[in-house]
Short mmCIF file of C-alpha atoms in Angstrom, two decimals:
data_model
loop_
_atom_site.label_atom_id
_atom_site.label_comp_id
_atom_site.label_asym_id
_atom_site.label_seq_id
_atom_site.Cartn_x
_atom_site.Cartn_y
_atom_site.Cartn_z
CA UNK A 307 57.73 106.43 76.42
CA UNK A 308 59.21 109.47 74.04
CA UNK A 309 61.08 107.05 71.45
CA UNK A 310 57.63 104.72 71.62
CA UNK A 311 55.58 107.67 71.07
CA UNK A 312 57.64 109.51 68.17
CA UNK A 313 57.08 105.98 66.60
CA UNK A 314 54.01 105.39 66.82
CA UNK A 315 52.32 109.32 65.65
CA UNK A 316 55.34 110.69 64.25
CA UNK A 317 55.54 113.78 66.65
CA UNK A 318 55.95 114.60 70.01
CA UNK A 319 53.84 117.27 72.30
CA UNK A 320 55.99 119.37 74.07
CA UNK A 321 53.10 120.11 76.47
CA UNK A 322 53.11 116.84 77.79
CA UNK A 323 56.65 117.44 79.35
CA UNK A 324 54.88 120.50 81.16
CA UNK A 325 52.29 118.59 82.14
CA UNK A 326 54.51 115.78 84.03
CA UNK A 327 56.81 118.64 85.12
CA UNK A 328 53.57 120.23 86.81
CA UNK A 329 51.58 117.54 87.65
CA UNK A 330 54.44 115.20 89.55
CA UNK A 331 55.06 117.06 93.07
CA UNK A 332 50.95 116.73 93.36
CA UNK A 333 50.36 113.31 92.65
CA UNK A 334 53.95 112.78 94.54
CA UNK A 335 51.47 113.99 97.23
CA UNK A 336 48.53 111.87 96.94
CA UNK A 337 50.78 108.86 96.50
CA UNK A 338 52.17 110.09 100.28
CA UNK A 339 48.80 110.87 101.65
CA UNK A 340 46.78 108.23 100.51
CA UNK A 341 48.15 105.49 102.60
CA UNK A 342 47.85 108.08 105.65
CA UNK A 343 44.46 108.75 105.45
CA UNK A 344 43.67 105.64 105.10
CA UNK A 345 45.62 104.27 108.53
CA UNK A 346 44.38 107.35 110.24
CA UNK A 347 40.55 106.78 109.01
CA UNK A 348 39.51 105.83 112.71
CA UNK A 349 41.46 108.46 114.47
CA UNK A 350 39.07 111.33 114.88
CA UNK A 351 41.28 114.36 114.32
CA UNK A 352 44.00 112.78 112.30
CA UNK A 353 41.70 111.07 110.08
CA UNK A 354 39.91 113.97 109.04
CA UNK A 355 42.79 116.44 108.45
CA UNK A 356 44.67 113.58 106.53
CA UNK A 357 41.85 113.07 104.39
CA UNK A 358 41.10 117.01 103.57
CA UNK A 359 44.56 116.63 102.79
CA UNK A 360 44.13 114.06 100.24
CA UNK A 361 41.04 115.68 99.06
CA UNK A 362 42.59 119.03 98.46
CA UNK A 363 45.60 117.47 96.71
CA UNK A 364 43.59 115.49 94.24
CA UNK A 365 41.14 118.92 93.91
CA UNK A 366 44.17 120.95 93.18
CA UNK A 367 45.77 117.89 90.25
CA UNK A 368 42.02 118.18 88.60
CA UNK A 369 42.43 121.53 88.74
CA UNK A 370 46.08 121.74 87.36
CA UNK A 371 45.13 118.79 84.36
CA UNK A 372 41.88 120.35 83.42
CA UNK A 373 44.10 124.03 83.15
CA UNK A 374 46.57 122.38 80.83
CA UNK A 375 44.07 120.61 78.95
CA UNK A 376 42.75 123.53 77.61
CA UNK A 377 46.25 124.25 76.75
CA UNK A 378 46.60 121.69 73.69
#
């Protein structure tokens, strides 16, 4: 999306390659968990820690974005 980007505005934000850099390993992670929580939903302990899982992981990516955001 780079070349299609430079096109388009004529510049390209070097704080979006942070941003993937950073933010990839955590939605890697929600990706991977939100298929598990989702068969574990009815298994009582399984289900829950899969979901605070997920939960935590997609805390900590609003967390991360909302950090960088304040960045640009």
């Amino acid at each position: 999306t780079a070349p299609l980007t430079l096109l388009y505005f004529g510049s390209f934000p070097l704080i979006s390659l942070l941003t993937n850099i950073l933010t990839m390993p955590i939605v890697s992670a929600v990706m991977g968990l939100s298929p598990i929580a989702i068969i574990t939903a009815d298994i009582p302990i399984a289900g829950i820690v899969s979901a605070a899982l997920l939960h935590y992981s997609i805390c900590l990516l609003n967390l991360l974005i909302e950090i960088l955001s304040r960045v640009i």
